[in-house]
Short mmCIF file of C-alpha atoms in Angstrom, two decimals:
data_model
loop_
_atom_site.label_atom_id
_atom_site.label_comp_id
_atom_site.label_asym_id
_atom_site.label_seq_id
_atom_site.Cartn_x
_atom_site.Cartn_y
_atom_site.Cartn_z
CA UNK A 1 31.29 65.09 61.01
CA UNK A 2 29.60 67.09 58.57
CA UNK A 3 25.92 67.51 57.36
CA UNK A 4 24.96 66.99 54.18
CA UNK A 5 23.99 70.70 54.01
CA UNK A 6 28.06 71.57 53.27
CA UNK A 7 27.96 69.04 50.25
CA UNK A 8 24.88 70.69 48.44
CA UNK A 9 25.25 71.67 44.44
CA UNK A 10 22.31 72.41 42.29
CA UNK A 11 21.26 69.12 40.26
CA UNK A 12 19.75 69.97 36.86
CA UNK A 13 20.01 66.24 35.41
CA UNK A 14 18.47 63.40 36.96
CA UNK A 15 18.28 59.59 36.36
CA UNK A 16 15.16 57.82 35.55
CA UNK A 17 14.91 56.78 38.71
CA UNK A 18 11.44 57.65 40.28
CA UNK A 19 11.16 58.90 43.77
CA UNK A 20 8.47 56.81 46.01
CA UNK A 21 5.81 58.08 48.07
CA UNK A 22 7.91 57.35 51.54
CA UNK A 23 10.92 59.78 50.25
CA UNK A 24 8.14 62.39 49.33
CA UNK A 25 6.10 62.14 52.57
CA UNK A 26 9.17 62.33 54.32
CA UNK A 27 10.81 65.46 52.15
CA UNK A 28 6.89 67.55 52.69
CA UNK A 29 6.67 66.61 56.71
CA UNK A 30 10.54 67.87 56.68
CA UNK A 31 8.60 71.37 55.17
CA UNK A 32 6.23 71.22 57.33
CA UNK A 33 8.61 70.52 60.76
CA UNK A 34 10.10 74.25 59.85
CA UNK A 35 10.14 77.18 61.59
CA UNK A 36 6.97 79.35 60.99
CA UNK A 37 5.62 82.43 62.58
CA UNK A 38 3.13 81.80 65.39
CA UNK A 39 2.52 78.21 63.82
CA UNK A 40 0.51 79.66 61.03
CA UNK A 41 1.91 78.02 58.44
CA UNK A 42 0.94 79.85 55.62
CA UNK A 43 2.68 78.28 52.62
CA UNK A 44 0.99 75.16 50.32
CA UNK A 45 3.40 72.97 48.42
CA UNK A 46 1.69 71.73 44.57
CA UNK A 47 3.62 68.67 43.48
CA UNK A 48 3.98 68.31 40.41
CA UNK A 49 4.75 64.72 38.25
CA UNK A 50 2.06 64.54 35.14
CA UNK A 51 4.09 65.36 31.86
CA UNK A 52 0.81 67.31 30.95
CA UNK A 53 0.94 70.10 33.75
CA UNK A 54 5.51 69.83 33.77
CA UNK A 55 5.15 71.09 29.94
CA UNK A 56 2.99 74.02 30.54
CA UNK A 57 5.27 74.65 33.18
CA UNK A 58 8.53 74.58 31.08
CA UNK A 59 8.39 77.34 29.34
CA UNK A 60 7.27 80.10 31.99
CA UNK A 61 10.29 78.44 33.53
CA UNK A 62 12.31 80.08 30.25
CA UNK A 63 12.47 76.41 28.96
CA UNK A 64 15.04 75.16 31.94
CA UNK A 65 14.90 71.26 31.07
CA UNK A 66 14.93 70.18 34.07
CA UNK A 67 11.21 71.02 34.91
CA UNK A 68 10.34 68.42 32.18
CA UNK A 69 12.66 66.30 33.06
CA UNK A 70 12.87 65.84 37.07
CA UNK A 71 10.51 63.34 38.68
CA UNK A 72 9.21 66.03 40.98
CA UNK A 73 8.58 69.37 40.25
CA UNK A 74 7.74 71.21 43.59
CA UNK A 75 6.22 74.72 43.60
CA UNK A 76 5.95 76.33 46.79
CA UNK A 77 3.50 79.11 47.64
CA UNK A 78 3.18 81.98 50.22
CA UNK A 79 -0.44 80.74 51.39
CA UNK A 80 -2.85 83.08 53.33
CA UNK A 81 -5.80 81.39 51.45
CA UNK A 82 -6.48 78.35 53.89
CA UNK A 83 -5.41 80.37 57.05
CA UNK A 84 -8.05 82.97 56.12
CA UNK A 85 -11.01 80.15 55.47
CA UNK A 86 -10.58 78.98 58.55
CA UNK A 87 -10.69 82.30 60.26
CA UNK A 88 -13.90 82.91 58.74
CA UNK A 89 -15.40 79.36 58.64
CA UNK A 90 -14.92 80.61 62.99
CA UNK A 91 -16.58 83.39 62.37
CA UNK A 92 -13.97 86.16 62.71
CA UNK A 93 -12.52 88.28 59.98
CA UNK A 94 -8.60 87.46 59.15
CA UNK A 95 -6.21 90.38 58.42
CA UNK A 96 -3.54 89.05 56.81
CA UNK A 97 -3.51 90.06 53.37
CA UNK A 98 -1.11 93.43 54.10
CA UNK A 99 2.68 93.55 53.16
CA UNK A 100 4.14 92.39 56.88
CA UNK A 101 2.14 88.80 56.09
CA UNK A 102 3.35 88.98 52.43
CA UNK A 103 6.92 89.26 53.85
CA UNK A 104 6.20 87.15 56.45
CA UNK A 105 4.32 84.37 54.92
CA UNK A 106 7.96 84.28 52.37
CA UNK A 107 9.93 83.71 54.81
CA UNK A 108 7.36 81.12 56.51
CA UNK A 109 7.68 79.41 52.34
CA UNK A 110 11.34 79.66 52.34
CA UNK A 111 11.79 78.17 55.35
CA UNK A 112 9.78 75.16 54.36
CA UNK A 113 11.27 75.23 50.69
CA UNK A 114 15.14 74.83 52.65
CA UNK A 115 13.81 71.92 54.66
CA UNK A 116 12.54 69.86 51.97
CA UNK A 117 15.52 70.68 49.60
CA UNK A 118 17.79 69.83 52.90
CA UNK A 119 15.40 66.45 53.30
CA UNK A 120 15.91 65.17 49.49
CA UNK A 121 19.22 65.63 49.49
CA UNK A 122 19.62 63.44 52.68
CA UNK A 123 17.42 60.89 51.46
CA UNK A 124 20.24 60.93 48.20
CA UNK A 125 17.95 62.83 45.52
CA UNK A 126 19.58 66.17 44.02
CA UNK A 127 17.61 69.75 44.03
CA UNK A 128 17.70 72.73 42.19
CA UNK A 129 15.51 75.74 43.04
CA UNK A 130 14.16 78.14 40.62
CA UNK A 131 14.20 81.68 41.10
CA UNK A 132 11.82 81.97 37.55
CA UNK A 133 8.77 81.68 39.91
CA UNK A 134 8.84 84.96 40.44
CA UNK A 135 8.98 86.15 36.81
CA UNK A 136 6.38 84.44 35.67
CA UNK A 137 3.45 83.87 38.83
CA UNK A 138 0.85 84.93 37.54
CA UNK A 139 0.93 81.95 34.33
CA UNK A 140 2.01 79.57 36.97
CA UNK A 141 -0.62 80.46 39.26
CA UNK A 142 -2.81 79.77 36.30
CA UNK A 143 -2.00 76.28 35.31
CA UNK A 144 -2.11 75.46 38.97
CA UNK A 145 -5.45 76.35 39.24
CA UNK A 146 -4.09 78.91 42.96
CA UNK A 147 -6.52 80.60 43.91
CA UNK A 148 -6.31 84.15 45.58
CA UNK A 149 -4.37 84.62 48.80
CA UNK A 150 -1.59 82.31 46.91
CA UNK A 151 1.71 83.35 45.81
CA UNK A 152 4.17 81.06 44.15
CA UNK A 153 7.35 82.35 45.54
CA UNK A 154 10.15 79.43 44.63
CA UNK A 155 10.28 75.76 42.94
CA UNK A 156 12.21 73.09 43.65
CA UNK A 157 13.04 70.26 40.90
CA UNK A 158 14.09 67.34 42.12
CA UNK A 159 15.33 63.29 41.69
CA UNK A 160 18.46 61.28 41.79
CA UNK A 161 20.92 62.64 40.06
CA UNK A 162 22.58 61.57 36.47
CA UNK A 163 25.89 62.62 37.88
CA UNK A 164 26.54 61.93 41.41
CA UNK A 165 29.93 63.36 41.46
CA UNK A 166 29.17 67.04 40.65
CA UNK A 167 31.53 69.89 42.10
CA UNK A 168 30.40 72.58 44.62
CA UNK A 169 30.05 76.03 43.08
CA UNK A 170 32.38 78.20 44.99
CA UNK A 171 30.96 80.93 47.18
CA UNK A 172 32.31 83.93 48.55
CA UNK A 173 34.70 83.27 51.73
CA UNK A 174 32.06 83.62 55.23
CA UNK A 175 34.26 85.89 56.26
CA UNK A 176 32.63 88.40 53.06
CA UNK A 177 28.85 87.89 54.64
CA UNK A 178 29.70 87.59 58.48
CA UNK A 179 29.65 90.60 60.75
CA UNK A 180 30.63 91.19 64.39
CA UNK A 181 28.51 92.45 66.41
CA UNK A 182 27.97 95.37 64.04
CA UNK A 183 27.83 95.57 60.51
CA UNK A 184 30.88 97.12 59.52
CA UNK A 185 30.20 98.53 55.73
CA UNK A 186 33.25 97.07 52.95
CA UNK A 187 36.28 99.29 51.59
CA UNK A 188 37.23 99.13 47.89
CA UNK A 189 39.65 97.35 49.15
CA UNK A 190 37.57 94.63 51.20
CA UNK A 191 35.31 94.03 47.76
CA UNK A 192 38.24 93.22 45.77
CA UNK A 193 39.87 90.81 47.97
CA UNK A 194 36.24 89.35 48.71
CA UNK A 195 35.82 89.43 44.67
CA UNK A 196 38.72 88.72 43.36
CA UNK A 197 39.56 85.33 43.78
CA UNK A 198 35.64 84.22 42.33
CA UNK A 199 36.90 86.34 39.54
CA UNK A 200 40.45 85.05 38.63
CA UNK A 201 38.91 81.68 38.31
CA UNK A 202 39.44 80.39 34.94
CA UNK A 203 35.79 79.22 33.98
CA UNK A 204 34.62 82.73 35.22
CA UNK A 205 37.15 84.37 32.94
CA UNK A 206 36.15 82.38 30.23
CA UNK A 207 32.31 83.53 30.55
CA UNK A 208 33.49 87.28 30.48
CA UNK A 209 35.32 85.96 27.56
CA UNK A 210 32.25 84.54 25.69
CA UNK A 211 30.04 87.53 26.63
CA UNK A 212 32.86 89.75 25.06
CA UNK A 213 32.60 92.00 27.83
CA UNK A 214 35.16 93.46 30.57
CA UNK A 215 34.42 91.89 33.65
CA UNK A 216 31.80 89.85 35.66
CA UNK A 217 29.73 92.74 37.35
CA UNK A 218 29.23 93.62 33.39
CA UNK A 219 27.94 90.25 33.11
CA UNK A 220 25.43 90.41 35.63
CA UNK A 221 24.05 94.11 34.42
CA UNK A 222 24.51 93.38 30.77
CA UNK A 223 23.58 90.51 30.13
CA UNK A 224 21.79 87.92 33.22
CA UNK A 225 20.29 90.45 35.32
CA UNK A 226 19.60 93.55 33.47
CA UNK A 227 17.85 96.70 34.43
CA UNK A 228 15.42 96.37 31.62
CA UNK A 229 14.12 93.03 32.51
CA UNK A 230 14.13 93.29 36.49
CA UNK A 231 11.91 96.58 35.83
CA UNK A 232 9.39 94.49 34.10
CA UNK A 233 9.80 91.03 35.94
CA UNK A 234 9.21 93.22 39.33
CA UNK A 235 6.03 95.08 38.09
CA UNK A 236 4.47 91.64 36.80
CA UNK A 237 5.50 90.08 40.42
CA UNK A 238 4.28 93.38 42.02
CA UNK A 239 1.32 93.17 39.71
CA UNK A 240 0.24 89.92 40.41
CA UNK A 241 1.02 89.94 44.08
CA UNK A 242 -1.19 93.14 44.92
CA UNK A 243 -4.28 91.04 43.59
CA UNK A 244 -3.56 88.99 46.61
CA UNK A 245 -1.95 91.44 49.60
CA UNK A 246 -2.64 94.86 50.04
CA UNK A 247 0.76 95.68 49.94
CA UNK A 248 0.83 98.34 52.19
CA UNK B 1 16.63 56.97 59.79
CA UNK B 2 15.39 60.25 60.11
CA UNK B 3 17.20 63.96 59.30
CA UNK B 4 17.60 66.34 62.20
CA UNK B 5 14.90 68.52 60.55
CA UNK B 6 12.27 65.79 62.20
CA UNK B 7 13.23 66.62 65.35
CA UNK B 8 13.14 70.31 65.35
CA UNK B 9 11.78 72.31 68.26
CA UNK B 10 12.17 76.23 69.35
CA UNK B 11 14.64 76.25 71.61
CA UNK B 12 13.93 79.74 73.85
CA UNK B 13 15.80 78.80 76.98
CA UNK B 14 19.86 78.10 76.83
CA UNK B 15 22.45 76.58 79.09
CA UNK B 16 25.59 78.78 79.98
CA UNK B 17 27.81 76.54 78.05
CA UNK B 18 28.84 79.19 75.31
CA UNK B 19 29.33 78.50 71.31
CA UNK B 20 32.86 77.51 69.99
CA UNK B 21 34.59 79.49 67.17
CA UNK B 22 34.71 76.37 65.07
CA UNK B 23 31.01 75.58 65.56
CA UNK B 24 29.96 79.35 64.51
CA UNK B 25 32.03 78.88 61.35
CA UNK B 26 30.28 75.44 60.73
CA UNK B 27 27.06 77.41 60.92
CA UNK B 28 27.78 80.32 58.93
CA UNK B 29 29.65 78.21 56.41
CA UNK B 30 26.30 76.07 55.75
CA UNK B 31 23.96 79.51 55.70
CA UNK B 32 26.97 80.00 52.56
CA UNK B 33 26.68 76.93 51.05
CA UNK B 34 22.60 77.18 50.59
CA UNK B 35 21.08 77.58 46.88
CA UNK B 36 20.78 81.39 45.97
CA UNK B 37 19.81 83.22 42.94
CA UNK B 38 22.67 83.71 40.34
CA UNK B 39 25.25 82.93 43.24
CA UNK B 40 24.90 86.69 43.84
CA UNK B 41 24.99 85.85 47.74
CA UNK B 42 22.58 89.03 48.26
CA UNK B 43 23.05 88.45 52.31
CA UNK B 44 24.51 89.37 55.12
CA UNK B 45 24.47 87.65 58.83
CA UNK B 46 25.63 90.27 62.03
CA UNK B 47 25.97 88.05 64.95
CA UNK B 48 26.14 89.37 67.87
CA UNK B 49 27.25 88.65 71.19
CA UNK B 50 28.04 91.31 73.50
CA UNK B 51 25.69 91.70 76.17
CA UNK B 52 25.35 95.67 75.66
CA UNK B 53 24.22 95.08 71.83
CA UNK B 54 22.02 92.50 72.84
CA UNK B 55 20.30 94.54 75.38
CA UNK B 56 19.81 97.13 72.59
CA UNK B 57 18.16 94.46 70.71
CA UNK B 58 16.02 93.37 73.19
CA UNK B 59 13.20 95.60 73.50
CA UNK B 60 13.30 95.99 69.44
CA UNK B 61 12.23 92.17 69.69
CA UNK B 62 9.79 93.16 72.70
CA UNK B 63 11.69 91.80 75.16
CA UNK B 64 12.16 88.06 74.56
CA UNK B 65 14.26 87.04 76.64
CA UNK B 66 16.30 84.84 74.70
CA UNK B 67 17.68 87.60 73.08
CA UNK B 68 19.64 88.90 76.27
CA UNK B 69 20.76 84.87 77.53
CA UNK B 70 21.23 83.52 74.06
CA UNK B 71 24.75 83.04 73.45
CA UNK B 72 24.37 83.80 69.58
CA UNK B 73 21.84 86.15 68.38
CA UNK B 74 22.01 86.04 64.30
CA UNK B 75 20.19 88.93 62.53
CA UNK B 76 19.90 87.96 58.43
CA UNK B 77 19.52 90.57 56.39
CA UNK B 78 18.85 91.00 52.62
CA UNK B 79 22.00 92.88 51.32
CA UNK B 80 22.13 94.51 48.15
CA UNK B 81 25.06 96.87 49.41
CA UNK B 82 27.89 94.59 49.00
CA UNK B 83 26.72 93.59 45.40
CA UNK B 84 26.04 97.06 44.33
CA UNK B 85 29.71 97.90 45.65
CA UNK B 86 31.37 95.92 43.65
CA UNK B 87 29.07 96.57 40.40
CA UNK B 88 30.45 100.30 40.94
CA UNK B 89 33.97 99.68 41.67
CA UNK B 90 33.76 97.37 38.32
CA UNK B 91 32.75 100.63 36.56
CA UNK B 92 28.74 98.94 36.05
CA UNK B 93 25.64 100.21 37.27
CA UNK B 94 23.85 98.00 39.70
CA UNK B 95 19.84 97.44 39.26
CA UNK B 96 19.04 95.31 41.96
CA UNK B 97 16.83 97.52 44.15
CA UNK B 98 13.09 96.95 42.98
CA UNK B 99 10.64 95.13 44.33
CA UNK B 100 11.62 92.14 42.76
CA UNK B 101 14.82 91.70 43.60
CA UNK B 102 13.83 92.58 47.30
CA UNK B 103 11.84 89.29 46.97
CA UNK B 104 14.73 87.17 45.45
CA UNK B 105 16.98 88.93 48.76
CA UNK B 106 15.05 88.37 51.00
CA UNK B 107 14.26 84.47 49.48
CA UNK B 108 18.23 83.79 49.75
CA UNK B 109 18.10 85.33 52.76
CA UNK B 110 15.95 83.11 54.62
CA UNK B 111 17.49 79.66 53.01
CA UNK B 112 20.85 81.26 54.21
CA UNK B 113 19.03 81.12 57.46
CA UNK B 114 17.26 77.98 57.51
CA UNK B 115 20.63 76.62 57.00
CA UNK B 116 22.27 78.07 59.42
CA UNK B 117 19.60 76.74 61.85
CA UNK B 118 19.81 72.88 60.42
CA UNK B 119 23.77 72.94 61.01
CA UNK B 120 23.15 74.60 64.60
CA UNK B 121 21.16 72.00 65.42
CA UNK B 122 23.33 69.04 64.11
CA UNK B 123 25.61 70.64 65.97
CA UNK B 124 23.46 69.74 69.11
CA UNK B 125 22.40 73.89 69.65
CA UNK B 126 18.87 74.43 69.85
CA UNK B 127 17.53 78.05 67.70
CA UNK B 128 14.69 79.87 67.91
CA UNK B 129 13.57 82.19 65.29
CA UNK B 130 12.02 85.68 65.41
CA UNK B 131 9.88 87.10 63.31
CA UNK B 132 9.41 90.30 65.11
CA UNK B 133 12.49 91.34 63.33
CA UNK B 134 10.18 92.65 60.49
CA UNK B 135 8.27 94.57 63.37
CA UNK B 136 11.43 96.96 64.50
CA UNK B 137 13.80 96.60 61.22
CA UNK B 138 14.60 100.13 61.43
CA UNK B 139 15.25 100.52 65.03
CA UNK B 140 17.20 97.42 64.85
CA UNK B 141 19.39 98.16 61.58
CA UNK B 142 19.96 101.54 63.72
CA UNK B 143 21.55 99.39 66.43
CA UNK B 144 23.63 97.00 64.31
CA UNK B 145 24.65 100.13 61.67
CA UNK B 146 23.20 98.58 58.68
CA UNK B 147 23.57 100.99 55.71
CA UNK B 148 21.18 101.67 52.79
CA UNK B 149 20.68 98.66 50.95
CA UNK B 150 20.60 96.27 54.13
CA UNK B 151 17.20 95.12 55.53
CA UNK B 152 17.33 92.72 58.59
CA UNK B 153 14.81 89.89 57.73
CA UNK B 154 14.74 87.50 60.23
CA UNK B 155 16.68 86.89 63.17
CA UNK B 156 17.86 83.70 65.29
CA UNK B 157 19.13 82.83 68.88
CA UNK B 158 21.07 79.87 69.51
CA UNK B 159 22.54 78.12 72.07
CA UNK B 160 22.85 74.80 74.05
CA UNK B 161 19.35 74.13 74.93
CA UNK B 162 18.57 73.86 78.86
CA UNK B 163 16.25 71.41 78.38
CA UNK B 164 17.21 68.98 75.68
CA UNK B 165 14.30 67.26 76.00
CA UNK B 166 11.71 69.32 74.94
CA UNK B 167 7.89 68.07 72.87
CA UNK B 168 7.77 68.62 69.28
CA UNK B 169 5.36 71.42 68.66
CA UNK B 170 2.22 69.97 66.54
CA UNK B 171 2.12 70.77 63.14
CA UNK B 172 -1.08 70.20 60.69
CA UNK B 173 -0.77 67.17 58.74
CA UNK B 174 0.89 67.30 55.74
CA UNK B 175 -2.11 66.39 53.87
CA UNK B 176 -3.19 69.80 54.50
CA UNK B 177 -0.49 71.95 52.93
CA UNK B 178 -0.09 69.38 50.13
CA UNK B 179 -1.60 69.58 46.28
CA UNK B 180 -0.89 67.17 43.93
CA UNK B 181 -0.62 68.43 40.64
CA UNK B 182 -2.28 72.03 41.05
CA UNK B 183 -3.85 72.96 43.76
CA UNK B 184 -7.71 72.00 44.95
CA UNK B 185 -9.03 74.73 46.92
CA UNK B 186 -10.53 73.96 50.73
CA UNK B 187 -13.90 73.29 51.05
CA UNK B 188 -15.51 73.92 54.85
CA UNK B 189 -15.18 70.22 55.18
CA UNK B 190 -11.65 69.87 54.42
CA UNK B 191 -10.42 73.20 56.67
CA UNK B 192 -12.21 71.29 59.69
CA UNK B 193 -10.94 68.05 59.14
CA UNK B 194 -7.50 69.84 59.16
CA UNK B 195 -7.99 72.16 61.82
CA UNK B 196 -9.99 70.13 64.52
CA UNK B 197 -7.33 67.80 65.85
CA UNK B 198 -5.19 70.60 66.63
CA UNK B 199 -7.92 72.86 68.14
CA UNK B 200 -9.04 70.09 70.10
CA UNK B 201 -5.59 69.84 71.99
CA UNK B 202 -5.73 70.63 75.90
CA UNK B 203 -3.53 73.22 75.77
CA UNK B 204 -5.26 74.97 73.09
CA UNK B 205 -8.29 74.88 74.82
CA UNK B 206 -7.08 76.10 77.27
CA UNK B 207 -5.28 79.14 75.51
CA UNK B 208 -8.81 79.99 74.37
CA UNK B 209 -10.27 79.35 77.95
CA UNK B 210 -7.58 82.00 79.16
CA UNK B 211 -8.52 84.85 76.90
CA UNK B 212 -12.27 84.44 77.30
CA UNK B 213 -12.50 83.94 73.28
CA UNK B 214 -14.69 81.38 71.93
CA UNK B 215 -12.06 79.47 69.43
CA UNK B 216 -8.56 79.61 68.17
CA UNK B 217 -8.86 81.64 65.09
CA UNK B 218 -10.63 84.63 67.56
CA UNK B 219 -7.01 84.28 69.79
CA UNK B 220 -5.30 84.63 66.26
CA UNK B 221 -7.23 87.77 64.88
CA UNK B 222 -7.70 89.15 68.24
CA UNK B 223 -4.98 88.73 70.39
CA UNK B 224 -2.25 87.12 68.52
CA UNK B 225 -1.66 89.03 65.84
CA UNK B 226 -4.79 92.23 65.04
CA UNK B 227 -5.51 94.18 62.12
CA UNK B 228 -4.19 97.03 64.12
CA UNK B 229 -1.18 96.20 65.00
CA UNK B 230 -0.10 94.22 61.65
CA UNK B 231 -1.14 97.18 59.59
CA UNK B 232 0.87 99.24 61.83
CA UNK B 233 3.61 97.20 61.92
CA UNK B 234 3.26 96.60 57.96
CA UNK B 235 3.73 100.24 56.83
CA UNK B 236 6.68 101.01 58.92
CA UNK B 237 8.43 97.47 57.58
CA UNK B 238 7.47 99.11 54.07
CA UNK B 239 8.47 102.79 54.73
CA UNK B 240 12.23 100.99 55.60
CA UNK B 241 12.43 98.54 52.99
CA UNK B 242 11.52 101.68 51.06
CA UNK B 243 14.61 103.45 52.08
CA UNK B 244 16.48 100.63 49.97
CA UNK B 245 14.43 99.37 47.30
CA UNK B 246 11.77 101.03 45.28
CA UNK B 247 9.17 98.61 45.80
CA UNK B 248 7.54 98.85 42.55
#
């Protein structure tokens, strides 16, 4: 038997379909059943549904659609905020703001984040996470009203999806990420046979094609990635994050 | 009817009954199949289960036992290496090493993870995660031979649990981690209201009773996890990470 984990695909239409209140209680207590260091749990989910808030959103989102469009837009945020209060509403001082608990408090987020995508997709909705959190926190942080000590990190659209019967995106074979006992660093020779069936796939041709470029690294450090914009994505992120964490 | 998520408990103690092949593919096949950014799969898993690695690791996770009687012991890392490889051998230049993209790593990282640790437990294994692998990332990508460009992030143990019947650890409600529509910051009120129930539990009383503290947050800020030792730990998991990514 398999779980439903090995049938996910990013869902970027949905139906009109609203989600009810069970199917969301039971997707946020799935977050909240996750792993998390010392049972801190230092992330806060904001959920949100108004078309008000969901069309500021949008654009720091680089206009995706389906932040508009999804029933639930769910942003999730490394949170040292509440943690903290309560320290001090106990009288003792909290330390948590250095870059360990930034890294840790992540991964604490993440963790959560995985569960609830995991959860919706078992209860039938589809998911799609986006990594544009990152690029613009500071103006989502704003129309969320987070205060400091919280760090959106990743969102997570989600509802039933227009087309049921989407495809899985192809990964890399496990044996390309798995290591035995060691990590055993790749050849020329492993990369291309890792690589190079992704590559020969006709769709990915045809997007080297379009881009009029020479291969599909190009396209990542050319055109979707590039050096220019990571440089100033990662000082904003940096930026923004230091007014929270120490970061050293 | 409920996920396997709902159910989720550390697992720190294992039966002898070892892991089959097919079973660790399952797992590292679902840590594959989780949402990442751009598909760039910027991860790596080393599992590891020879006892003399695993006694290496040991000490670098301050000797938790689990670690040593674990059948599988999973270190995650963020991996920029194996992208950057084949950006070169495509004849591109790879840009993926600032502080941002050590976020976005490290966030595919830990779905990868999460993943991994919802399949293992389908699969009827129980996992526990470790967080100290932030604490000792150097001394433990020494031991597993991770180049430049690797950082281990978090790291898991699993096995068939000797006690299958173990309590769900308590969680706070998931009023408390929930916003809807941006987030309402905590007044005194709501942090007690949240907090009390759980700090009111026998066995957390008696956790404070033990280290002749007066509350919870003191065992946390005290004991637990100090200024000290976090800001110790923090610079050295910078000074790595460092080594791979320029952090700004």
């Amino acid at each position: 038997m398999k779980s439903i984990i090995h049938s996910h695909k990013s869902v970027r239409q949905y139906s009109v379909r609203t989600v009810d209140e069970a199917t969301i209680v039971k997707i946020v207590n799935a977050a909240v059943r996750g792993s998390n260091t010392g049972n801190m749990q230092l992330y806060s989910i904001v959920l949100t549904t108004q078309p008000k808030i969901k069309q500021q959103l949008m654009p720091l989102h680089f206009n995706q659609p389906m932040v508009e469009h999804a029933p639930l837009v769910m942003t999730f945020c490394a949170d040292i905020n509440r943690f903290s209060h309560w320290c001090k509403l106990r009288g003792t001082e909290p330390c948590y703001d250095n870059f360990l608990w930034f890294s840790t408090a992540l991964t604490d987020t993440v963790i959560a984040a995985e569960n609830a995508a995991v959860e919706a997709e078992f209860a039938g909705l589809g998911i799609c996470f986006l990594g544009t959190t990152m690029y613009n926190a500071e103006e989502i942080a704003n129309v969320l009203n987070l205060p400091k000590g919280v760090v959106p990190v990743i969102t997570m659209t989600a509802g039933y999806p227009e087309d049921p019967e989407l495809p899985l995106t192809e990964r890399l074979p496990y044996q390309a990420v798995l290591h035995f006992e060691t990590y055993k660093d790749y050849t020329d020779s492993d990369i291309n046979k890792y690589y190079n069936e992704f590559e020969n796939l006709d769709k990915i041709k045809d997007i080297v094609k379009q881009n009029k470029l020479n291969n599909l690294a190009e396209v990542f450090t050319q055109k979707r990635y590039t050096k220019t914009d990571g440089d100033l994505f990662s000082k904003k992120y940096l930026d923004y994050v230091k007014k929270s964490f120490t970061m050293d």
